[in-house]
mmCIF file of C-alpha atoms in Angstrom:
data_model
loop_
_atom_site.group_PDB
_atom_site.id
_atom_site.type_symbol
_atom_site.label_atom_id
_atom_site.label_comp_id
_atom_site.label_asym_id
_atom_site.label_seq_id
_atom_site.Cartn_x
_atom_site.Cartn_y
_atom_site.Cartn_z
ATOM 1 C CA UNK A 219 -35.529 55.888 -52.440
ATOM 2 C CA UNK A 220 -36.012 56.526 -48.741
ATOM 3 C CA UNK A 221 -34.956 54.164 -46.225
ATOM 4 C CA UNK A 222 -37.958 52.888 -43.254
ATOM 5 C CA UNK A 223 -36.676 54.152 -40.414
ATOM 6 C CA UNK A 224 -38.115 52.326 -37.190
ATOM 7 C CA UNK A 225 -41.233 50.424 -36.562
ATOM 8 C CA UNK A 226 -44.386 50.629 -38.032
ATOM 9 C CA UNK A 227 -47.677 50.568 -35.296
ATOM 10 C CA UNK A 228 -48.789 47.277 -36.050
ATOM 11 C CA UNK A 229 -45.359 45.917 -36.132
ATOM 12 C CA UNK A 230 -44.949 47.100 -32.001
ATOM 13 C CA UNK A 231 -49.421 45.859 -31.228
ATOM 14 C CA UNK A 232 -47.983 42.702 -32.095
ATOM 15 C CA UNK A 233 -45.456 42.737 -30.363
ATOM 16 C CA UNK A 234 -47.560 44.151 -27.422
ATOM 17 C CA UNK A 235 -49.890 41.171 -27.885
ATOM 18 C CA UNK A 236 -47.195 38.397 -27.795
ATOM 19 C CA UNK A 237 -45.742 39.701 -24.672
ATOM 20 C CA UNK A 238 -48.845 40.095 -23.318
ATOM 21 C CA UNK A 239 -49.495 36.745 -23.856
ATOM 22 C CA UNK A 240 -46.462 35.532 -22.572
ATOM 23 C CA UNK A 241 -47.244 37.411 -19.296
ATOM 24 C CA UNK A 242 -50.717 35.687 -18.863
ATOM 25 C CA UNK A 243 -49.420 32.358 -19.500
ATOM 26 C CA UNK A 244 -45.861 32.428 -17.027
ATOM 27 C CA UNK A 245 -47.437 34.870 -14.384
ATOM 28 C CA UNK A 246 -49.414 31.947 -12.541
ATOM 29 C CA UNK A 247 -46.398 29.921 -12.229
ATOM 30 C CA UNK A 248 -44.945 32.724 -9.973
ATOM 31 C CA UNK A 249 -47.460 34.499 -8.216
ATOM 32 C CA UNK A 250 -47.932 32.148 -5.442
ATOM 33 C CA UNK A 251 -43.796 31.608 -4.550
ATOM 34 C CA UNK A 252 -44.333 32.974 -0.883
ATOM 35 C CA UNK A 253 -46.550 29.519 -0.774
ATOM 36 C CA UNK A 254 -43.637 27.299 -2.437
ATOM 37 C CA UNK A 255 -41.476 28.798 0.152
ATOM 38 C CA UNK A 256 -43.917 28.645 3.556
ATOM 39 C CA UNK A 257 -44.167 24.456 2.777
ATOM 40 C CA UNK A 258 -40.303 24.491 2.121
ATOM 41 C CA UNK A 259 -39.969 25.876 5.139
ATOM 42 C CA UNK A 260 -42.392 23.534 7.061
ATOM 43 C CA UNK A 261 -40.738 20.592 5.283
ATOM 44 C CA UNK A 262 -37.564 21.733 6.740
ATOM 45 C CA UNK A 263 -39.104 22.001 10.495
ATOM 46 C CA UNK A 264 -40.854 18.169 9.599
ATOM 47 C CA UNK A 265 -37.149 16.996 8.827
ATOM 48 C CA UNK A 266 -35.796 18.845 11.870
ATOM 49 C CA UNK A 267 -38.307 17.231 14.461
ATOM 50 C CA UNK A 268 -38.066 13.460 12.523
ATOM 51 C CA UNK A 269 -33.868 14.016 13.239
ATOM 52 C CA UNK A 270 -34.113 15.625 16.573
ATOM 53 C CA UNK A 271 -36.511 12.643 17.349
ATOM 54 C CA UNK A 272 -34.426 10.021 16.190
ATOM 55 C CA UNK A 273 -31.748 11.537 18.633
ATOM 56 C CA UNK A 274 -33.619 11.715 21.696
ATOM 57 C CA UNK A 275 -34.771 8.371 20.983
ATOM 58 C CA UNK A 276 -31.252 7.028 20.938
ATOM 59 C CA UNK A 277 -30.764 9.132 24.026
ATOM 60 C CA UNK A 278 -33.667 7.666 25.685
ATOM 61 C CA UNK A 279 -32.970 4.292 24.982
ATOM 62 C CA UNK A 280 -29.048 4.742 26.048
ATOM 63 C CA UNK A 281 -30.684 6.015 29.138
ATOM 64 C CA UNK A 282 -33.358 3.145 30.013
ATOM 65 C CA UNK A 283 -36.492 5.319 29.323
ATOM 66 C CA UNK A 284 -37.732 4.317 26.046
ATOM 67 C CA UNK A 285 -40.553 2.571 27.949
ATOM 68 C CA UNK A 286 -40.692 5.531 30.570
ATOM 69 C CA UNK A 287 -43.186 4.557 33.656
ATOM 70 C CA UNK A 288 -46.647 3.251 33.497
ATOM 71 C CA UNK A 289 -47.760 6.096 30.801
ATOM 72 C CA UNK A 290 -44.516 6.234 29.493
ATOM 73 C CA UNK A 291 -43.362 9.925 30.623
ATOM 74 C CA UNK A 292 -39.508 10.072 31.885
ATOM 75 C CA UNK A 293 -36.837 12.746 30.914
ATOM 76 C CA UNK A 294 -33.774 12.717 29.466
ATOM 77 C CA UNK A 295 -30.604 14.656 29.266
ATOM 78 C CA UNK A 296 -29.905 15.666 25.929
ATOM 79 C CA UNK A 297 -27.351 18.039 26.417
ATOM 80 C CA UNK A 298 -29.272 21.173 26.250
ATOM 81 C CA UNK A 299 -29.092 21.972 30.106
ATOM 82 C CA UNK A 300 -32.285 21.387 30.144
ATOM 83 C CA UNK A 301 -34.051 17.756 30.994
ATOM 84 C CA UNK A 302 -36.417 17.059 27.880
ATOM 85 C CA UNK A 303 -39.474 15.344 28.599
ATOM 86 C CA UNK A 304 -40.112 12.120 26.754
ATOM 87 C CA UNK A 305 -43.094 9.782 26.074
ATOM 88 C CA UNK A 306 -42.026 6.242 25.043
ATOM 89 C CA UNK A 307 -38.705 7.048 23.841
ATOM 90 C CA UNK A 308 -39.538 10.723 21.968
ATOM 91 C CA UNK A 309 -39.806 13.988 22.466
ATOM 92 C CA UNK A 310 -43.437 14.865 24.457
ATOM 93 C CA UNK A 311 -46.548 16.943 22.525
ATOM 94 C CA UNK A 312 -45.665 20.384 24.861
ATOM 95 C CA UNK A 313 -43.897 22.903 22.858
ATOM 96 C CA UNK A 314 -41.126 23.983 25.693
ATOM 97 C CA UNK A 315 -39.769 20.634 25.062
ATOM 98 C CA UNK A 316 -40.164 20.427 21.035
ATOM 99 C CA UNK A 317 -37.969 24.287 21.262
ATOM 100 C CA UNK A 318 -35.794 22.205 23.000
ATOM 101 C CA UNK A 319 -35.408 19.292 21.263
ATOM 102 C CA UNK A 320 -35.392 21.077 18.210
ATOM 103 C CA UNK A 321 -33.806 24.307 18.719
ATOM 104 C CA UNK A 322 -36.457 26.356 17.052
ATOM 105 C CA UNK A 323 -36.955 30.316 17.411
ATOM 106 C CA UNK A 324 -40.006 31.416 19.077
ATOM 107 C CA UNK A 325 -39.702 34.595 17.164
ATOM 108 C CA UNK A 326 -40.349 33.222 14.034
ATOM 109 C CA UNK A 327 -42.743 30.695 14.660
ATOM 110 C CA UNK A 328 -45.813 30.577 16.644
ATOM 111 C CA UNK A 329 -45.880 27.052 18.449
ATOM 112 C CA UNK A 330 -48.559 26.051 20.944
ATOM 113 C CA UNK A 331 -49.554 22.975 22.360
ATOM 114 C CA UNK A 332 -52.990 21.370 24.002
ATOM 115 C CA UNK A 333 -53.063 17.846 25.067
ATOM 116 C CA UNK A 334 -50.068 15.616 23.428
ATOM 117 C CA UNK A 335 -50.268 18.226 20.180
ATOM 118 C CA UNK A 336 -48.103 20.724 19.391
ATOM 119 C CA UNK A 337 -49.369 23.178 16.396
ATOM 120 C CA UNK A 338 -46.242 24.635 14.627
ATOM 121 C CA UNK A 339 -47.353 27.358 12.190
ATOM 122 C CA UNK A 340 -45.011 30.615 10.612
ATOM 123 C CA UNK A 341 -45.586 34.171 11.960
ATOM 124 C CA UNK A 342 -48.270 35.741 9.636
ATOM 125 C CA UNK A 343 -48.706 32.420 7.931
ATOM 126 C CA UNK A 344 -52.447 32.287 6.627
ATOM 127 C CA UNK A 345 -54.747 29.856 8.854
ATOM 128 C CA UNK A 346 -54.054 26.414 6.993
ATOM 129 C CA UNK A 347 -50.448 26.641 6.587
ATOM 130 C CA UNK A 348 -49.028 24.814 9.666
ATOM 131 C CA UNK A 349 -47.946 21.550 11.265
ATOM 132 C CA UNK A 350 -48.835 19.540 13.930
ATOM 133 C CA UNK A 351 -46.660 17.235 15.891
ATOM 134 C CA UNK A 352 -48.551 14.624 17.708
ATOM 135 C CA UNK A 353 -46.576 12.892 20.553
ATOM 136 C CA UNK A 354 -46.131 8.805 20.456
ATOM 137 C CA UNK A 355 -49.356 7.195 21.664
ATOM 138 C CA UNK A 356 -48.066 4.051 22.898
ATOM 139 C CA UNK A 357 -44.395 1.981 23.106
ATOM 140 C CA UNK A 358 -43.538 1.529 19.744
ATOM 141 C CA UNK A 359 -45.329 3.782 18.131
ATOM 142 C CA UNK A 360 -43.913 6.931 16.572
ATOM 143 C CA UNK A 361 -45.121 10.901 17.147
ATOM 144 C CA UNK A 362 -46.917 11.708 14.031
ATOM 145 C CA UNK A 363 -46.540 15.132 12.260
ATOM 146 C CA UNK A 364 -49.053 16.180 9.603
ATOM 147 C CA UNK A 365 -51.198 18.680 8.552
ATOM 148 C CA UNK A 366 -54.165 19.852 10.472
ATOM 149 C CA UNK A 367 -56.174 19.396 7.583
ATOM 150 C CA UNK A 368 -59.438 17.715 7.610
ATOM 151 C CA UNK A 369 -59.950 15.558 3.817
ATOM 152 C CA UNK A 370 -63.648 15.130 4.526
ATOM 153 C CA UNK A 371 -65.175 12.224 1.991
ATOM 154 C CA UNK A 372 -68.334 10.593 1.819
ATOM 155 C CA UNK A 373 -66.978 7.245 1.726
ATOM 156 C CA UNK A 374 -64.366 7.495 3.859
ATOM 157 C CA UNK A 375 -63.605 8.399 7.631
ATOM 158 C CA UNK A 376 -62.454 11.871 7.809
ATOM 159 C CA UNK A 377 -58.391 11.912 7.389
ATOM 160 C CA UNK A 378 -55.878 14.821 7.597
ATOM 161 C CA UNK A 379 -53.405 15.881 4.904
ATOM 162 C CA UNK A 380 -50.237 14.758 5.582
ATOM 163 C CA UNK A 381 -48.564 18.150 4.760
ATOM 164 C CA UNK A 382 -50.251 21.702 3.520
ATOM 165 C CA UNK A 383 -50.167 22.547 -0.239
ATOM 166 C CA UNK A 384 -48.956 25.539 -1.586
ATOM 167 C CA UNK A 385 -52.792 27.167 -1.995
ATOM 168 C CA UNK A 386 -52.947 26.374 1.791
ATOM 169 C CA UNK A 387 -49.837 28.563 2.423
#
């Protein structure tokens, strides 16, 4: 009597075929990680602004220009060195003052601004995956920070995301 030694051929195909099954089912759940990561990331920046925000505010407030002068612009001394510029109480859309406020690097993000709205977006992020921070419109109102994302619907007036997904990234 002889003893098998090893595997027979269709023994390792079927292994071959589970594993390859395997593969196809788990891959999707990692391919797009970079994604995952890029709105981690922006969620951290969100945070950032909302607690750098609540700080100037208290700032402003501590220093009598919550309410600012008759389109409620002032500045306040935050302890950078540097007077921030505030509207109503927060930190103004022009992105020297957000890198201020904030404390973000220039060299890994790409942050520009055009009238009250600063666009916050990753270096070599694709085209959808960034932020924008909208200064406070009038006293009382919060800055708004959302997605630059137009939902377009037939029934309703066009919206915008209120964060990118992970496709977007």
């Amino acid at each position: 009597m002889q003893k098998q030694q090893g595997f027979t051929l269709i023994e390792l195909v079927v292994v071959i075929i589970i594993l390859g099954i395997l593969a196809v089912t788990a891959a999707p759940k990692f391919i797009n990680l970079q994604g995952d990561a890029r709105v981690s990331t922006l969620q951290g920046v969100k945070a950032a602004i909302q607690g750098a925000n609540s700080l100037v505010y208290s700032k402003s407030v501590l220093a009598g220009a919550e309410k600012g002068d008759d389109d409620g612009k002032a500045t306040v001394n935050i302890g950078t060195g540097t007077l921030l510029n505030v509207v109503y109480g927060y930190t103004a859309g022009n992105a020297l003052d957000l890198v201020n406020a904030v404390d973000i690097s220039a060299d890994e993000w790409d942050i520009t601004d055009k009238d009250g709205t600063v666009k916050i977006q990753q270096k070599g992020a694709p085209v959808n995956c960034y932020l924008n921070y909208t200064q406070a419109q009038g006293e009382g109102q919060l800055p708004t920070i959302e997605s630059g994302i137009a939902v377009v619907s037939a029934t309703t007036p066009a919206t915008y995301q209120p964060f990118p997904s992970a496709s977007d990234c």
